[in-house]
mmCIF file of C-alpha atoms and ligand atoms in Angstrom:
data_model
loop_
_atom_site.group_PDB
_atom_site.id
_atom_site.type_symbol
_atom_site.label_atom_id
_atom_site.label_comp_id
_atom_site.label_asym_id
_atom_site.label_seq_id
_atom_site.Cartn_x
_atom_site.Cartn_y
_atom_site.Cartn_z
ATOM 1 C CA MET A 165 -30.573 -20.919 5.865
ATOM 2 C CA SER A 166 -30.675 -17.854 8.086
ATOM 3 C CA GLU A 167 -30.230 -14.345 6.739
ATOM 4 C CA PRO A 168 -26.535 -13.463 6.411
ATOM 5 C CA THR A 169 -25.356 -10.585 8.626
ATOM 6 C CA PRO A 170 -21.981 -8.758 8.755
ATOM 7 C CA ILE A 171 -21.104 -10.936 11.772
ATOM 8 C CA ASP A 172 -22.109 -14.266 10.316
ATOM 9 C CA PHE A 173 -22.092 -15.035 6.599
ATOM 10 C CA PRO A 174 -20.730 -17.802 4.340
ATOM 11 C CA LYS A 175 -17.291 -17.056 2.879
ATOM 12 C CA PRO A 176 -15.933 -18.626 -0.320
ATOM 13 C CA THR A 177 -12.400 -19.981 -0.616
ATOM 14 C CA SER A 178 -12.512 -19.606 -4.395
ATOM 15 C CA ILE A 179 -14.916 -18.412 -7.078
ATOM 16 C CA THR A 180 -15.111 -18.404 -10.860
ATOM 17 C CA GLY A 181 -16.692 -15.957 -13.241
ATOM 18 C CA GLY A 182 -16.580 -14.617 -16.750
ATOM 19 C CA CYS A 183 -18.003 -12.449 -19.479
ATOM 20 C CA LEU A 184 -21.370 -12.883 -21.190
ATOM 21 C CA CYS A 185 -20.047 -14.641 -24.327
ATOM 22 C CA GLY A 186 -17.795 -16.963 -22.302
ATOM 23 C CA ALA A 187 -14.560 -16.083 -24.130
ATOM 24 C CA ILE A 188 -13.043 -14.799 -20.889
ATOM 25 C CA ARG A 189 -13.223 -16.891 -17.742
ATOM 26 C CA TYR A 190 -11.412 -16.234 -14.487
ATOM 27 C CA LYS A 191 -10.821 -17.768 -11.091
ATOM 28 C CA VAL A 192 -10.147 -16.151 -7.730
ATOM 29 C CA ASP A 193 -8.526 -17.912 -4.783
ATOM 30 C CA PHE A 194 -9.040 -15.942 -1.582
ATOM 31 C CA PRO A 195 -6.344 -15.701 1.077
ATOM 32 C CA SER A 196 -7.442 -17.219 4.403
ATOM 33 C CA ASP A 197 -7.437 -13.749 6.033
ATOM 34 C CA HIS A 198 -9.365 -12.048 3.185
ATOM 35 C CA ASP A 199 -11.455 -9.165 4.558
ATOM 36 C CA PHE A 200 -14.808 -9.735 2.867
ATOM 37 C CA LEU A 201 -16.365 -6.707 4.586
ATOM 38 C CA ASN A 202 -13.843 -3.937 3.890
ATOM 39 C CA LEU A 203 -13.036 -5.149 0.390
ATOM 40 C CA SER A 204 -16.640 -4.984 -0.796
ATOM 41 C CA ARG A 205 -17.186 -1.534 -2.305
ATOM 42 C CA THR A 206 -19.447 0.517 -4.516
ATOM 43 C CA CYS A 207 -18.807 3.381 -6.898
ATOM 44 C CA GLN A 208 -21.257 5.815 -8.417
ATOM 45 C CA CYS A 209 -18.835 7.840 -10.539
ATOM 46 C CA THR A 210 -19.840 8.725 -14.076
ATOM 47 C CA GLN A 211 -16.997 6.608 -15.506
ATOM 48 C CA CYS A 212 -18.280 3.471 -13.769
ATOM 49 C CA ARG A 213 -21.846 4.303 -14.780
ATOM 50 C CA ARG A 214 -20.937 4.680 -18.420
ATOM 51 C CA SER A 215 -18.688 1.625 -18.590
ATOM 52 C CA THR A 216 -21.112 -0.698 -16.773
ATOM 53 C CA GLY A 217 -24.372 0.818 -18.010
ATOM 54 C CA SER A 218 -25.565 0.561 -14.432
ATOM 55 C CA LEU A 219 -26.183 3.290 -11.851
ATOM 56 C CA PHE A 220 -23.479 1.937 -9.586
ATOM 57 C CA LEU A 221 -20.643 -0.520 -9.661
ATOM 58 C CA LEU A 222 -20.568 -3.225 -7.018
ATOM 59 C CA ALA A 223 -16.914 -4.245 -6.872
ATOM 60 C CA HIS A 224 -15.006 -6.721 -4.761
ATOM 61 C CA THR A 225 -11.270 -6.142 -4.463
ATOM 62 C CA VAL A 226 -9.141 -9.286 -4.707
ATOM 63 C CA PRO A 227 -5.355 -9.687 -4.599
ATOM 64 C CA LEU A 228 -3.709 -9.948 -8.006
ATOM 65 C CA SER A 229 -1.826 -13.007 -6.712
ATOM 66 C CA GLY A 230 -5.136 -14.845 -6.261
ATOM 67 C CA PHE A 231 -6.592 -13.826 -9.615
ATOM 68 C CA ALA A 232 -6.044 -15.944 -12.755
ATOM 69 C CA PHE A 233 -7.552 -16.185 -16.210
ATOM 70 C CA LEU A 234 -8.810 -19.663 -17.170
ATOM 71 C CA THR A 235 -9.039 -18.802 -20.875
ATOM 72 C CA PRO A 236 -6.908 -16.938 -23.407
ATOM 73 C CA THR A 237 -7.437 -13.185 -23.126
ATOM 74 C CA THR A 238 -7.609 -12.484 -26.864
ATOM 75 C CA THR A 239 -10.856 -10.525 -26.454
ATOM 76 C CA LEU A 240 -9.776 -8.707 -23.291
ATOM 77 C CA LYS A 241 -9.296 -4.988 -23.732
ATOM 78 C CA ASN A 242 -8.357 -2.314 -21.234
ATOM 79 C CA PHE A 243 -9.787 1.140 -21.550
ATOM 80 C CA ASN A 244 -8.131 3.882 -19.520
ATOM 81 C CA ALA A 245 -10.679 6.615 -18.814
ATOM 82 C CA THR A 246 -8.076 7.975 -16.377
ATOM 83 C CA PRO A 247 -4.383 7.223 -17.069
ATOM 84 C CA GLY A 248 -3.128 4.382 -14.863
ATOM 85 C CA PHE A 249 -6.594 2.935 -14.251
ATOM 86 C CA GLN A 250 -7.676 -0.042 -16.335
ATOM 87 C CA ARG A 251 -11.302 -0.757 -17.157
ATOM 88 C CA ALA A 252 -11.213 -4.270 -18.571
ATOM 89 C CA PHE A 253 -13.929 -5.552 -20.855
ATOM 90 C CA CYS A 254 -14.552 -8.263 -23.447
ATOM 91 C CA THR A 255 -14.557 -7.060 -27.042
ATOM 92 C CA GLY A 256 -16.742 -10.039 -28.009
ATOM 93 C CA CYS A 257 -19.719 -9.190 -25.804
ATOM 94 C CA GLY A 258 -18.978 -5.892 -24.056
ATOM 95 C CA SER A 259 -19.009 -7.273 -20.494
ATOM 96 C CA PHE A 260 -17.203 -5.028 -18.032
ATOM 97 C CA LEU A 261 -15.030 -7.316 -15.907
ATOM 98 C CA TYR A 262 -12.880 -5.283 -13.543
ATOM 99 C CA TRP A 263 -11.337 -2.003 -12.612
ATOM 100 C CA ARG A 264 -7.687 -1.808 -11.667
ATOM 101 C CA ASP A 265 -5.273 0.826 -10.366
ATOM 102 C CA GLU A 266 -2.028 -0.162 -12.135
ATOM 103 C CA SER A 267 0.032 1.039 -9.160
ATOM 104 C CA ARG A 268 -1.616 -1.545 -6.873
ATOM 105 C CA ASP A 269 -1.394 -5.330 -6.724
ATOM 106 C CA ASP A 270 -5.128 -5.917 -6.623
ATOM 107 C CA VAL A 271 -8.146 -6.027 -8.923
ATOM 108 C CA ALA A 272 -11.636 -4.600 -8.274
ATOM 109 C CA LEU A 273 -13.838 -7.291 -9.788
ATOM 110 C CA ALA A 274 -17.282 -6.399 -11.121
ATOM 111 C CA VAL A 275 -19.328 -8.686 -8.868
ATOM 112 C CA GLY A 276 -22.025 -9.178 -11.519
ATOM 113 C CA THR A 277 -19.564 -11.257 -13.582
ATOM 114 C CA VAL A 278 -19.183 -13.884 -10.821
ATOM 115 C CA ASP A 279 -20.843 -17.200 -11.731
ATOM 116 C CA PRO A 280 -24.460 -17.426 -10.499
ATOM 117 C CA GLU A 281 -23.900 -20.463 -8.265
ATOM 118 C CA PHE A 282 -21.302 -18.502 -6.284
ATOM 119 C CA LEU A 283 -23.473 -15.383 -6.197
ATOM 120 C CA SER A 284 -26.394 -17.319 -4.772
ATOM 121 C CA GLU A 285 -24.243 -18.920 -2.089
ATOM 122 C CA TYR A 286 -21.721 -16.165 -1.341
ATOM 123 C CA GLY A 287 -23.424 -13.037 -2.659
ATOM 124 C CA PHE A 288 -23.364 -11.380 0.751
ATOM 125 C CA ALA A 289 -19.613 -11.970 1.198
ATOM 126 C CA LEU A 290 -18.927 -10.479 -2.225
ATOM 127 C CA ALA A 291 -21.461 -7.658 -2.390
ATOM 128 C CA ASN A 292 -22.190 -6.495 1.181
ATOM 129 C CA ALA A 293 -20.864 -2.968 0.422
ATOM 130 C CA SER A 294 -19.393 -2.643 3.925
ATOM 131 C CA GLY A 295 -16.161 -1.050 2.676
ATOM 132 C CA ASP A 296 -15.781 2.293 0.949
ATOM 133 C CA ASN A 297 -18.742 3.531 -1.042
ATOM 134 C CA VAL A 298 -17.360 6.240 -3.271
ATOM 135 C CA TRP A 299 -18.728 9.069 -5.402
ATOM 136 C CA CYS A 300 -21.895 9.193 -3.312
ATOM 137 C CA GLN A 301 -22.280 12.862 -4.289
ATOM 138 C CA ASN A 302 -23.714 11.367 -7.493
ATOM 139 C CA GLU A 303 -26.411 9.438 -5.636
ATOM 140 C CA ILE A 304 -29.786 9.600 -7.281
ATOM 141 C CA LYS A 305 -32.246 10.510 -4.589
ATOM 142 C CA GLY A 306 -34.861 7.873 -3.955
ATOM 143 C CA VAL A 307 -33.027 5.392 -6.147
ATOM 144 C CA THR A 308 -29.338 4.727 -5.464
ATOM 145 C CA ASP A 309 -29.174 6.384 -2.026
ATOM 146 C CA GLY A 310 -31.049 3.416 -0.581
ATOM 147 C CA MET A 311 -29.152 0.679 -2.395
ATOM 148 C CA ILE A 312 -26.094 0.277 -0.191
ATOM 149 C CA GLY A 313 -25.784 -0.799 3.430
ATOM 150 C CA LYS A 314 -26.193 2.636 5.019
ATOM 151 C CA GLU A 315 -25.486 1.344 8.503
ATOM 152 C CA ARG A 316 -22.367 -0.490 7.335
ATOM 153 C CA GLY A 317 -20.060 0.975 4.705
ATOM 154 C CA ILE A 318 -18.448 4.399 4.720
ATOM 155 C CA LYS A 319 -19.940 6.839 2.240
ATOM 156 C CA TRP A 320 -17.534 9.234 0.575
ATOM 157 C CA ALA A 321 -18.590 12.265 -1.465
ATOM 158 C CA THR A 322 -15.927 11.546 -4.091
ATOM 159 C CA SER A 323 -13.011 9.125 -3.776
ATOM 160 C CA SER A 324 -12.016 7.762 -0.382
ATOM 161 C CA LYS A 325 -8.554 9.327 -0.791
ATOM 162 C CA GLU A 326 -9.660 12.854 -1.575
ATOM 163 C CA GLY A 327 -13.290 12.852 -0.548
ATOM 164 C CA ILE A 328 -15.382 14.005 2.336
ATOM 165 C CA LYS A 329 -17.316 11.499 4.425
ATOM 166 C CA MET A 330 -21.043 11.855 3.922
HETATM 167 ZN ZN1 LIG B 94 -17.246 -11.927 -23.862
HETATM 168 ZN ZN1 LIG B 95 -16.230 4.632 -10.373
#
């Protein structure tokens, strides 16, 4: 298989994923016109760092209408670090699953929770980081500044709404 590029890469029609303990499983059905480039984003804010334990969050925004839980959500908890913004995680294992602005009808999925068979086949479609890359003022020089597609996505100092392009 040739190396995927922003012009030519395999796109999934649906994916599944879940938390580490398996109590929470989800499915995503993508609309036929889903924009796999612009909807793949990263965030390096301190909230995302603390809630994921990772230096940046690789998120893929999916429509709420295409997102469904396949299991009961008894262990699903939302933490609001900022009012109106859900950070969903499993209380059984601690996996961070998604970030969601309650005023919008979409969900920013934590790409690391997608099942490995989909990541190996469609990882580029989900995690190309060609959309907004936010809170880049927090980049760690020599480490996270080289981890996103510099020639592709837009880098914002803070959020894409309020920030300054870097
Ligand atoms: Zn779990
Ligand atoms: Zn963030």
